[in-house]
JSON list of C-alpha atoms in Angstrom, two decimals:
[
{"chain": "A", "resi": 27, "resn": "ASP", "atom": "CA", "xyz": [67.55, 276.44, -41.41]},
{"chain": "A", "resi": 28, "resn": "ALA", "atom": "CA", "xyz": [66.64, 273.23, -39.67]},
{"chain": "A", "resi": 29, "resn": "GLY", "atom": "CA", "xyz": [63.96, 271.12, -41.23]},
{"chain": "A", "resi": 30, "resn": "VAL", "atom": "CA", "xyz": [61.21, 269.25, -39.45]},
{"chain": "A", "resi": 31, "resn": "THR", "atom": "CA", "xyz": [62.58, 267.22, -36.58]},
{"chain": "A", "resi": 32, "resn": "GLN", "atom": "CA", "xyz": [61.02, 264.23, -34.89]},
{"chain": "A", "resi": 33, "resn": "SER", "atom": "CA", "xyz": [61.87, 262.17, -31.85]},
{"chain": "A", "resi": 34, "resn": "PRO", "atom": "CA", "xyz": [62.55, 259.45, -31.10]},
{"chain": "A", "resi": 35, "resn": "THR", "atom": "CA", "xyz": [63.74, 257.94, -34.39]},
{"chain": "A", "resi": 36, "resn": "HIS", "atom": "CA", "xyz": [62.88, 254.39, -33.38]},
{"chain": "A", "resi": 37, "resn": "LEU", "atom": "CA", "xyz": [60.70, 252.92, -30.68]},
{"chain": "A", "resi": 38, "resn": "ILE", "atom": "CA", "xyz": [59.79, 249.41, -29.58]},
{"chain": "A", "resi": 39, "resn": "LYS", "atom": "CA", "xyz": [56.71, 248.90, -27.42]},
{"chain": "A", "resi": 40, "resn": "THR", "atom": "CA", "xyz": [54.53, 245.99, -26.40]},
{"chain": "A", "resi": 41, "resn": "ARG", "atom": "CA", "xyz": [50.80, 245.63, -26.94]},
{"chain": "A", "resi": 42, "resn": "GLY", "atom": "CA", "xyz": [48.70, 247.68, -24.52]},
{"chain": "A", "resi": 43, "resn": "GLN", "atom": "CA", "xyz": [51.38, 250.24, -23.81]},
{"chain": "A", "resi": 44, "resn": "GLN", "atom": "CA", "xyz": [51.17, 253.94, -24.58]},
{"chain": "A", "resi": 45, "resn": "VAL", "atom": "CA", "xyz": [53.55, 255.99, -26.71]},
{"chain": "A", "resi": 46, "resn": "THR", "atom": "CA", "xyz": [54.25, 259.69, -27.27]},
{"chain": "A", "resi": 47, "resn": "LEU", "atom": "CA", "xyz": [55.91, 260.94, -30.42]},
{"chain": "A", "resi": 48, "resn": "ARG", "atom": "CA", "xyz": [57.25, 264.46, -30.82]},
{"chain": "A", "resi": 49, "resn": "CYS", "atom": "CA", "xyz": [57.60, 266.85, -33.73]},
{"chain": "A", "resi": 50, "resn": "SER", "atom": "CA", "xyz": [59.16, 270.29, -34.16]},
{"chain": "A", "resi": 51, "resn": "PRO", "atom": "CA", "xyz": [58.11, 272.13, -37.30]},
{"chain": "A", "resi": 52, "resn": "ILE", "atom": "CA", "xyz": [60.22, 274.34, -39.50]},
{"chain": "A", "resi": 53, "resn": "SER", "atom": "CA", "xyz": [60.76, 277.72, -37.90]},
{"chain": "A", "resi": 54, "resn": "GLY", "atom": "CA", "xyz": [57.88, 280.03, -38.82]},
{"chain": "A", "resi": 55, "resn": "HIS", "atom": "CA", "xyz": [55.50, 277.21, -39.70]},
{"chain": "A", "resi": 56, "resn": "LYS", "atom": "CA", "xyz": [52.31, 277.23, -37.68]},
{"chain": "A", "resi": 57, "resn": "SER", "atom": "CA", "xyz": [50.72, 274.01, -38.85]},
{"chain": "A", "resi": 58, "resn": "VAL", "atom": "CA", "xyz": [51.63, 270.42, -38.14]},
{"chain": "A", "resi": 59, "resn": "SER", "atom": "CA", "xyz": [50.07, 267.32, -39.67]},
{"chain": "A", "resi": 60, "resn": "TRP", "atom": "CA", "xyz": [50.59, 263.73, -38.58]},
{"chain": "A", "resi": 61, "resn": "TYR", "atom": "CA", "xyz": [50.59, 260.74, -40.94]},
{"chain": "A", "resi": 62, "resn": "GLN", "atom": "CA", "xyz": [50.88, 257.01, -40.46]},
{"chain": "A", "resi": 63, "resn": "GLN", "atom": "CA", "xyz": [52.71, 255.01, -43.12]},
{"chain": "A", "resi": 64, "resn": "VAL", "atom": "CA", "xyz": [52.60, 251.24, -43.05]},
{"chain": "A", "resi": 65, "resn": "LEU", "atom": "CA", "xyz": [55.00, 249.26, -45.18]},
{"chain": "A", "resi": 66, "resn": "GLY", "atom": "CA", "xyz": [54.18, 249.39, -48.86]},
{"chain": "A", "resi": 67, "resn": "GLN", "atom": "CA", "xyz": [51.51, 252.08, -48.54]},
{"chain": "A", "resi": 68, "resn": "GLY", "atom": "CA", "xyz": [51.31, 255.83, -48.88]},
{"chain": "A", "resi": 69, "resn": "PRO", "atom": "CA", "xyz": [51.10, 258.07, -45.81]},
{"chain": "A", "resi": 70, "resn": "GLN", "atom": "CA", "xyz": [47.65, 258.15, -44.22]},
{"chain": "A", "resi": 71, "resn": "PHE", "atom": "CA", "xyz": [46.42, 261.34, -42.61]},
{"chain": "A", "resi": 72, "resn": "ILE", "atom": "CA", "xyz": [45.84, 261.25, -38.84]},
{"chain": "A", "resi": 73, "resn": "PHE", "atom": "CA", "xyz": [45.57, 264.86, -37.60]},
{"chain": "A", "resi": 74, "resn": "GLN", "atom": "CA", "xyz": [46.24, 268.44, -38.53]},
{"chain": "A", "resi": 75, "resn": "TYR", "atom": "CA", "xyz": [46.82, 271.23, -36.02]},
{"chain": "A", "resi": 76, "resn": "TYR", "atom": "CA", "xyz": [47.00, 274.92, -36.70]},
{"chain": "A", "resi": 77, "resn": "GLU", "atom": "CA", "xyz": [47.56, 277.55, -34.04]},
{"chain": "A", "resi": 78, "resn": "LYS", "atom": "CA", "xyz": [47.06, 274.89, -31.35]},
{"chain": "A", "resi": 79, "resn": "GLU", "atom": "CA", "xyz": [43.62, 273.92, -32.65]},
{"chain": "A", "resi": 80, "resn": "GLU", "atom": "CA", "xyz": [42.73, 270.61, -34.24]},
{"chain": "A", "resi": 81, "resn": "ARG", "atom": "CA", "xyz": [41.61, 271.36, -37.76]},
{"chain": "A", "resi": 82, "resn": "GLY", "atom": "CA", "xyz": [41.26, 267.92, -39.23]},
{"chain": "A", "resi": 83, "resn": "ARG", "atom": "CA", "xyz": [41.16, 264.30, -38.19]},
{"chain": "A", "resi": 84, "resn": "GLY", "atom": "CA", "xyz": [41.50, 261.21, -40.31]},
{"chain": "A", "resi": 85, "resn": "ASN", "atom": "CA", "xyz": [39.82, 257.86, -39.88]},
{"chain": "A", "resi": 86, "resn": "PHE", "atom": "CA", "xyz": [41.67, 256.74, -36.77]},
{"chain": "A", "resi": 87, "resn": "PRO", "atom": "CA", "xyz": [40.28, 255.48, -33.45]},
{"chain": "A", "resi": 88, "resn": "ASP", "atom": "CA", "xyz": [40.12, 257.59, -30.30]},
{"chain": "A", "resi": 89, "resn": "ARG", "atom": "CA", "xyz": [43.26, 255.84, -29.05]},
{"chain": "A", "resi": 90, "resn": "PHE", "atom": "CA", "xyz": [45.08, 258.38, -31.19]},
{"chain": "A", "resi": 91, "resn": "SER", "atom": "CA", "xyz": [45.29, 261.91, -29.87]},
{"chain": "A", "resi": 92, "resn": "ALA", "atom": "CA", "xyz": [47.53, 264.89, -30.44]},
{"chain": "A", "resi": 93, "resn": "ARG", "atom": "CA", "xyz": [48.17, 268.42, -29.33]},
{"chain": "A", "resi": 94, "resn": "GLN", "atom": "CA", "xyz": [50.12, 271.43, -30.41]},
{"chain": "A", "resi": 95, "resn": "PHE", "atom": "CA", "xyz": [52.03, 273.70, -28.08]},
{"chain": "A", "resi": 96, "resn": "PRO", "atom": "CA", "xyz": [52.45, 277.50, -28.12]},
{"chain": "A", "resi": 97, "resn": "ASN", "atom": "CA", "xyz": [55.84, 277.09, -29.83]},
{"chain": "A", "resi": 98, "resn": "TYR", "atom": "CA", "xyz": [54.02, 275.09, -32.58]},
{"chain": "A", "resi": 99, "resn": "SER", "atom": "CA", "xyz": [55.70, 271.81, -31.71]},
{"chain": "A", "resi": 100, "resn": "SER", "atom": "CA", "xyz": [53.38, 268.85, -31.47]},
{"chain": "A", "resi": 101, "resn": "GLU", "atom": "CA", "xyz": [52.92, 265.51, -29.78]},
{"chain": "A", "resi": 102, "resn": "LEU", "atom": "CA", "xyz": [51.08, 262.45, -31.01]},
{"chain": "A", "resi": 103, "resn": "ASN", "atom": "CA", "xyz": [49.87, 260.00, -28.38]},
{"chain": "A", "resi": 104, "resn": "VAL", "atom": "CA", "xyz": [48.72, 256.48, -29.01]},
{"chain": "A", "resi": 105, "resn": "ASN", "atom": "CA", "xyz": [47.14, 254.50, -26.18]},
{"chain": "A", "resi": 106, "resn": "ALA", "atom": "CA", "xyz": [46.52, 250.78, -25.84]},
{"chain": "A", "resi": 107, "resn": "LEU", "atom": "CA", "xyz": [48.91, 249.91, -28.64]},
{"chain": "A", "resi": 108, "resn": "LEU", "atom": "CA", "xyz": [47.99, 247.17, -31.08]},
{"chain": "A", "resi": 109, "resn": "LEU", "atom": "CA", "xyz": [50.26, 245.18, -33.35]},
{"chain": "A", "resi": 110, "resn": "GLY", "atom": "CA", "xyz": [48.70, 247.01, -36.29]},
{"chain": "A", "resi": 111, "resn": "ASP", "atom": "CA", "xyz": [49.98, 250.32, -34.98]},
{"chain": "A", "resi": 112, "resn": "SER", "atom": "CA", "xyz": [53.47, 249.32, -36.10]},
{"chain": "A", "resi": 113, "resn": "ALA", "atom": "CA", "xyz": [54.35, 251.87, -38.75]},
{"chain": "A", "resi": 114, "resn": "LEU", "atom": "CA", "xyz": [56.41, 254.90, -39.67]},
{"chain": "A", "resi": 115, "resn": "TYR", "atom": "CA", "xyz": [54.83, 258.01, -38.15]},
{"chain": "A", "resi": 116, "resn": "LEU", "atom": "CA", "xyz": [55.50, 261.13, -40.13]},
{"chain": "A", "resi": 117, "resn": "CYS", "atom": "CA", "xyz": [55.08, 264.73, -39.15]},
{"chain": "A", "resi": 118, "resn": "ALA", "atom": "CA", "xyz": [54.71, 267.41, -41.81]},
{"chain": "A", "resi": 119, "resn": "SER", "atom": "CA", "xyz": [54.79, 271.15, -41.32]},
{"chain": "A", "resi": 120, "resn": "SER", "atom": "CA", "xyz": [53.55, 274.05, -43.40]},
{"chain": "A", "resi": 121, "resn": "LEU", "atom": "CA", "xyz": [53.01, 277.76, -42.93]},
{"chain": "A", "resi": 122, "resn": "PHE", "atom": "CA", "xyz": [49.25, 277.84, -42.57]},
{"chain": "A", "resi": 123, "resn": "GLY", "atom": "CA", "xyz": [48.13, 274.26, -43.10]},
{"chain": "A", "resi": 124, "resn": "SER", "atom": "CA", "xyz": [46.48, 274.84, -46.43]},
{"chain": "A", "resi": 125, "resn": "VAL", "atom": "CA", "xyz": [46.71, 271.84, -48.73]},
{"chain": "A", "resi": 126, "resn": "GLN", "atom": "CA", "xyz": [47.63, 274.29, -51.47]},
{"chain": "A", "resi": 127, "resn": "GLU", "atom": "CA", "xyz": [50.91, 274.84, -49.67]},
{"chain": "A", "resi": 128, "resn": "THR", "atom": "CA", "xyz": [53.95, 272.63, -49.62]},
{"chain": "A", "resi": 129, "resn": "GLN", "atom": "CA", "xyz": [54.07, 270.26, -46.68]},
{"chain": "A", "resi": 130, "resn": "TYR", "atom": "CA", "xyz": [57.55, 269.33, -45.52]},
{"chain": "A", "resi": 131, "resn": "PHE", "atom": "CA", "xyz": [57.99, 265.95, -43.91]},
{"chain": "A", "resi": 132, "resn": "GLY", "atom": "CA", "xyz": [60.25, 265.07, -41.03]},
{"chain": "A", "resi": 133, "resn": "PRO", "atom": "CA", "xyz": [62.38, 261.90, -40.93]},
{"chain": "A", "resi": 134, "resn": "GLY", "atom": "CA", "xyz": [59.67, 260.01, -39.05]},
{"chain": "A", "resi": 135, "resn": "THR", "atom": "CA", "xyz": [59.50, 257.79, -36.00]},
{"chain": "A", "resi": 136, "resn": "ARG", "atom": "CA", "xyz": [59.52, 254.09, -36.68]},
{"chain": "A", "resi": 137, "resn": "LEU", "atom": "CA", "xyz": [57.31, 252.33, -34.13]},
{"chain": "A", "resi": 138, "resn": "LEU", "atom": "CA", "xyz": [57.36, 248.60, -33.65]},
{"chain": "A", "resi": 139, "resn": "VAL", "atom": "CA", "xyz": [54.71, 247.02, -31.44]},
{"chain": "A", "resi": 140, "resn": "LEU", "atom": "CA", "xyz": [55.44, 243.51, -30.21]},
{"chain": "B", "resi": 27, "resn": "GLN", "atom": "CA", "xyz": [38.88, 258.57, -51.75]},
{"chain": "B", "resi": 28, "resn": "GLN", "atom": "CA", "xyz": [42.42, 257.48, -52.34]},
{"chain": "B", "resi": 29, "resn": "PRO", "atom": "CA", "xyz": [43.88, 258.53, -55.70]},
{"chain": "B", "resi": 30, "resn": "VAL", "atom": "CA", "xyz": [44.91, 255.71, -58.00]},
{"chain": "B", "resi": 31, "resn": "GLN", "atom": "CA", "xyz": [48.47, 255.63, -59.26]},
{"chain": "B", "resi": 32, "resn": "SER", "atom": "CA", "xyz": [49.76, 253.76, -62.29]},
{"chain": "B", "resi": 33, "resn": "PRO", "atom": "CA", "xyz": [51.89, 251.90, -62.96]},
{"chain": "B", "resi": 34, "resn": "GLN", "atom": "CA", "xyz": [52.56, 250.24, -59.60]},
{"chain": "B", "resi": 35, "resn": "ALA", "atom": "CA", "xyz": [56.18, 249.69, -60.50]},
{"chain": "B", "resi": 36, "resn": "VAL", "atom": "CA", "xyz": [58.53, 250.47, -63.36]},
{"chain": "B", "resi": 37, "resn": "ILE", "atom": "CA", "xyz": [62.13, 249.62, -64.16]},
{"chain": "B", "resi": 38, "resn": "LEU", "atom": "CA", "xyz": [64.16, 251.98, -66.33]},
{"chain": "B", "resi": 39, "resn": "ARG", "atom": "CA", "xyz": [67.68, 252.07, -67.66]},
{"chain": "B", "resi": 40, "resn": "GLU", "atom": "CA", "xyz": [69.58, 255.29, -67.12]},
{"chain": "B", "resi": 41, "resn": "GLY", "atom": "CA", "xyz": [68.58, 257.85, -69.72]},
{"chain": "B", "resi": 42, "resn": "GLU", "atom": "CA", "xyz": [65.11, 256.45, -70.35]},
{"chain": "B", "resi": 43, "resn": "ASP", "atom": "CA", "xyz": [61.89, 258.35, -69.74]},
{"chain": "B", "resi": 44, "resn": "ALA", "atom": "CA", "xyz": [58.92, 257.46, -67.56]},
{"chain": "B", "resi": 45, "resn": "VAL", "atom": "CA", "xyz": [55.41, 258.71, -66.89]},
{"chain": "B", "resi": 46, "resn": "ILE", "atom": "CA", "xyz": [53.55, 258.16, -63.62]},
{"chain": "B", "resi": 47, "resn": "ASN", "atom": "CA", "xyz": [49.84, 258.81, -63.51]},
{"chain": "B", "resi": 48, "resn": "CYS", "atom": "CA", "xyz": [47.57, 259.81, -60.65]},
{"chain": "B", "resi": 49, "resn": "SER", "atom": "CA", "xyz": [43.80, 259.90, -61.01]},
{"chain": "B", "resi": 50, "resn": "SER", "atom": "CA", "xyz": [40.98, 260.70, -58.65]},
{"chain": "B", "resi": 51, "resn": "SER", "atom": "CA", "xyz": [37.25, 260.09, -58.58]},
{"chain": "B", "resi": 52, "resn": "LYS", "atom": "CA", "xyz": [36.77, 263.46, -56.84]},
{"chain": "B", "resi": 53, "resn": "ALA", "atom": "CA", "xyz": [37.23, 267.00, -58.08]},
{"chain": "B", "resi": 54, "resn": "LEU", "atom": "CA", "xyz": [40.77, 268.12, -57.43]},
{"chain": "B", "resi": 55, "resn": "TYR", "atom": "CA", "xyz": [42.05, 271.49, -56.27]},
{"chain": "B", "resi": 56, "resn": "SER", "atom": "CA", "xyz": [45.68, 270.51, -55.95]},
{"chain": "B", "resi": 57, "resn": "VAL", "atom": "CA", "xyz": [48.04, 267.61, -56.53]},
{"chain": "B", "resi": 58, "resn": "HIS", "atom": "CA", "xyz": [51.27, 267.10, -54.62]},
{"chain": "B", "resi": 59, "resn": "TRP", "atom": "CA", "xyz": [54.11, 264.88, -55.77]},
{"chain": "B", "resi": 60, "resn": "TYR", "atom": "CA", "xyz": [56.68, 263.35, -53.44]},
{"chain": "B", "resi": 61, "resn": "ARG", "atom": "CA", "xyz": [59.55, 260.89, -53.81]},
{"chain": "B", "resi": 62, "resn": "GLN", "atom": "CA", "xyz": [60.50, 258.57, -50.99]},
{"chain": "B", "resi": 63, "resn": "LYS", "atom": "CA", "xyz": [63.65, 256.51, -50.83]},
{"chain": "B", "resi": 64, "resn": "HIS", "atom": "CA", "xyz": [63.76, 253.37, -48.75]},
{"chain": "B", "resi": 65, "resn": "GLY", "atom": "CA", "xyz": [63.85, 254.15, -45.05]},
{"chain": "B", "resi": 66, "resn": "GLU", "atom": "CA", "xyz": [63.61, 257.90, -45.56]},
{"chain": "B", "resi": 67, "resn": "ALA", "atom": "CA", "xyz": [60.90, 260.55, -45.35]},
{"chain": "B", "resi": 68, "resn": "PRO", "atom": "CA", "xyz": [59.00, 261.68, -48.45]},
{"chain": "B", "resi": 69, "resn": "VAL", "atom": "CA", "xyz": [60.71, 264.55, -50.23]},
{"chain": "B", "resi": 70, "resn": "PHE", "atom": "CA", "xyz": [58.61, 267.23, -51.88]},
{"chain": "B", "resi": 71, "resn": "LEU", "atom": "CA", "xyz": [58.92, 267.46, -55.68]},
{"chain": "B", "resi": 72, "resn": "MET", "atom": "CA", "xyz": [56.20, 269.84, -56.77]},
{"chain": "B", "resi": 73, "resn": "ILE", "atom": "CA", "xyz": [52.65, 271.00, -56.21]},
{"chain": "B", "resi": 74, "resn": "LEU", "atom": "CA", "xyz": [50.16, 271.73, -58.96]},
{"chain": "B", "resi": 75, "resn": "LEU", "atom": "CA", "xyz": [47.16, 273.90, -58.33]},
{"chain": "B", "resi": 76, "resn": "LYS", "atom": "CA", "xyz": [43.80, 274.05, -60.03]},
{"chain": "B", "resi": 77, "resn": "GLY", "atom": "CA", "xyz": [44.21, 275.59, -63.45]},
{"chain": "B", "resi": 78, "resn": "GLY", "atom": "CA", "xyz": [45.61, 272.81, -65.63]},
{"chain": "B", "resi": 79, "resn": "GLU", "atom": "CA", "xyz": [49.16, 274.06, -65.28]},
{"chain": "B", "resi": 80, "resn": "GLN", "atom": "CA", "xyz": [52.34, 272.23, -66.02]},
{"chain": "B", "resi": 81, "resn": "LYS", "atom": "CA", "xyz": [55.41, 272.61, -63.86]},
{"chain": "B", "resi": 82, "resn": "GLY", "atom": "CA", "xyz": [58.99, 271.64, -64.29]},
{"chain": "B", "resi": 83, "resn": "HIS", "atom": "CA", "xyz": [61.78, 270.82, -61.89]},
{"chain": "B", "resi": 84, "resn": "ASP", "atom": "CA", "xyz": [65.06, 270.03, -63.64]},
{"chain": "B", "resi": 85, "resn": "LYS", "atom": "CA", "xyz": [64.21, 266.95, -65.74]},
{"chain": "B", "resi": 86, "resn": "ILE", "atom": "CA", "xyz": [61.06, 266.20, -63.77]},
{"chain": "B", "resi": 87, "resn": "SER", "atom": "CA", "xyz": [57.82, 267.88, -64.76]},
{"chain": "B", "resi": 88, "resn": "ALA", "atom": "CA", "xyz": [54.14, 267.36, -64.13]},
{"chain": "B", "resi": 89, "resn": "SER", "atom": "CA", "xyz": [50.79, 268.27, -65.55]},
{"chain": "B", "resi": 90, "resn": "PHE", "atom": "CA", "xyz": [47.39, 268.65, -63.94]},
{"chain": "B", "resi": 91, "resn": "ASN", "atom": "CA", "xyz": [44.18, 268.16, -65.88]},
{"chain": "B", "resi": 92, "resn": "GLU", "atom": "CA", "xyz": [41.38, 269.17, -63.53]},
{"chain": "B", "resi": 93, "resn": "LYS", "atom": "CA", "xyz": [38.66, 268.21, -66.01]},
{"chain": "B", "resi": 94, "resn": "LYS", "atom": "CA", "xyz": [39.95, 264.66, -66.14]},
{"chain": "B", "resi": 95, "resn": "GLN", "atom": "CA", "xyz": [40.79, 264.78, -62.43]},
{"chain": "B", "resi": 96, "resn": "GLN", "atom": "CA", "xyz": [44.25, 263.49, -63.05]},
{"chain": "B", "resi": 97, "resn": "SER", "atom": "CA", "xyz": [47.90, 264.43, -62.93]},
{"chain": "B", "resi": 98, "resn": "SER", "atom": "CA", "xyz": [50.95, 262.96, -64.60]},
{"chain": "B", "resi": 99, "resn": "LEU", "atom": "CA", "xyz": [54.59, 263.11, -63.52]},
{"chain": "B", "resi": 100, "resn": "TYR", "atom": "CA", "xyz": [57.17, 263.02, -66.30]},
{"chain": "B", "resi": 101, "resn": "LEU", "atom": "CA", "xyz": [60.74, 261.93, -65.65]},
{"chain": "B", "resi": 102, "resn": "THR", "atom": "CA", "xyz": [63.07, 262.44, -68.59]},
{"chain": "B", "resi": 103, "resn": "ALA", "atom": "CA", "xyz": [66.58, 261.12, -69.10]},
{"chain": "B", "resi": 104, "resn": "SER", "atom": "CA", "xyz": [66.33, 259.24, -65.81]},
{"chain": "B", "resi": 105, "resn": "GLN", "atom": "CA", "xyz": [69.28, 259.10, -63.44]},
{"chain": "B", "resi": 106, "resn": "LEU", "atom": "CA", "xyz": [70.13, 256.51, -60.79]},
{"chain": "B", "resi": 107, "resn": "SER", "atom": "CA", "xyz": [69.14, 259.08, -58.16]},
{"chain": "B", "resi": 108, "resn": "TYR", "atom": "CA", "xyz": [65.55, 259.04, -59.44]},
{"chain": "B", "resi": 109, "resn": "SER", "atom": "CA", "xyz": [65.02, 255.59, -57.93]},
{"chain": "B", "resi": 110, "resn": "GLY", "atom": "CA", "xyz": [62.44, 255.50, -55.17]},
{"chain": "B", "resi": 111, "resn": "THR", "atom": "CA", "xyz": [58.72, 255.38, -54.63]},
{"chain": "B", "resi": 112, "resn": "TYR", "atom": "CA", "xyz": [56.68, 258.25, -56.01]},
{"chain": "B", "resi": 113, "resn": "PHE", "atom": "CA", "xyz": [53.49, 259.31, -54.29]},
{"chain": "B", "resi": 114, "resn": "CYS", "atom": "CA", "xyz": [50.81, 261.70, -55.39]},
{"chain": "B", "resi": 115, "resn": "GLY", "atom": "CA", "xyz": [48.72, 263.40, -52.75]},
{"chain": "B", "resi": 116, "resn": "THR", "atom": "CA", "xyz": [45.39, 264.99, -53.51]},
{"chain": "B", "resi": 117, "resn": "GLU", "atom": "CA", "xyz": [43.12, 267.39, -51.73]},
{"chain": "B", "resi": 118, "resn": "GLY", "atom": "CA", "xyz": [39.42, 266.88, -52.01]},
{"chain": "B", "resi": 119, "resn": "SER", "atom": "CA", "xyz": [36.90, 269.55, -52.73]},
{"chain": "B", "resi": 120, "resn": "GLY", "atom": "CA", "xyz": [34.85, 271.48, -50.24]},
{"chain": "B", "resi": 121, "resn": "ALA", "atom": "CA", "xyz": [35.62, 273.86, -47.44]},
{"chain": "B", "resi": 122, "resn": "GLY", "atom": "CA", "xyz": [37.62, 272.55, -44.52]},
{"chain": "B", "resi": 123, "resn": "SER", "atom": "CA", "xyz": [39.35, 269.83, -46.46]},
{"chain": "B", "resi": 124, "resn": "TYR", "atom": "CA", "xyz": [42.81, 270.19, -45.03]},
{"chain": "B", "resi": 125, "resn": "GLN", "atom": "CA", "xyz": [44.08, 266.69, -45.43]},
{"chain": "B", "resi": 126, "resn": "LEU", "atom": "CA", "xyz": [46.12, 265.18, -48.20]},
{"chain": "B", "resi": 127, "resn": "THR", "atom": "CA", "xyz": [45.17, 261.72, -49.34]},
{"chain": "B", "resi": 128, "resn": "PHE", "atom": "CA", "xyz": [48.06, 259.79, -50.86]},
{"chain": "B", "resi": 129, "resn": "GLY", "atom": "CA", "xyz": [48.03, 257.06, -53.45]},
{"chain": "B", "resi": 130, "resn": "LYS", "atom": "CA", "xyz": [49.71, 253.71, -52.89]},
{"chain": "B", "resi": 131, "resn": "GLY", "atom": "CA", "xyz": [52.81, 254.81, -54.73]},
{"chain": "B", "resi": 132, "resn": "THR", "atom": "CA", "xyz": [54.75, 253.90, -57.85]},
{"chain": "B", "resi": 133, "resn": "LYS", "atom": "CA", "xyz": [58.08, 252.20, -57.30]},
{"chain": "B", "resi": 134, "resn": "LEU", "atom": "CA", "xyz": [60.66, 253.40, -59.81]},
{"chain": "B", "resi": 135, "resn": "SER", "atom": "CA", "xyz": [63.94, 251.56, -60.21]},
{"chain": "B", "resi": 136, "resn": "VAL", "atom": "CA", "xyz": [66.64, 253.02, -62.43]},
{"chain": "B", "resi": 137, "resn": "ILE", "atom": "CA", "xyz": [69.40, 250.61, -63.38]},
{"chain": "B", "resi": 138, "resn": "PRO", "atom": "CA", "xyz": [72.74, 251.31, -65.10]}
]
């Protein structure tokens, strides 16, 4: 079975632009979580979606938004990019989104903002 | 609150053992352990649930002491493939807490 997939793998943007990152969860998984990982740090929680509803949001500005589609895939949007948004963006999927379940991470999208 | 991991970094020779600790100031319901190699996504190692259990995974095991609000990851007879950064992720208490909060990581280097 395919694991979590993310696209694109790499992205270069300039300050002020907007970006959309995509994630497809493991087949059968209904929950997707997004994390931001800056160099040298652990992943930081951005959003969790379950059954197309936002179920949790981390300490990120409103420039960050996300949605989940009927097929459980998800998009993360970041508007008005800042240099500090440069990071590895990870998507993790799980069956029901409980933190007592295993979350499986995708390969990530590496975003560079110039 | 972000869990605190120790040590920050450790260098081992093949065959040596290591312990990585993860402690929290909040009550814990679960602890997740991941290993991440440079440029790759975190890979799930194990999850420990409330109950003070110990789990094993080949030569890697972990314990969870909910009273002390801490978990430890034990790597025995280390192999070169164990190199990477280890992260613990914790879930806080209370209903609706669906997010994992990760520590800053422990960088493990295994040398021949």
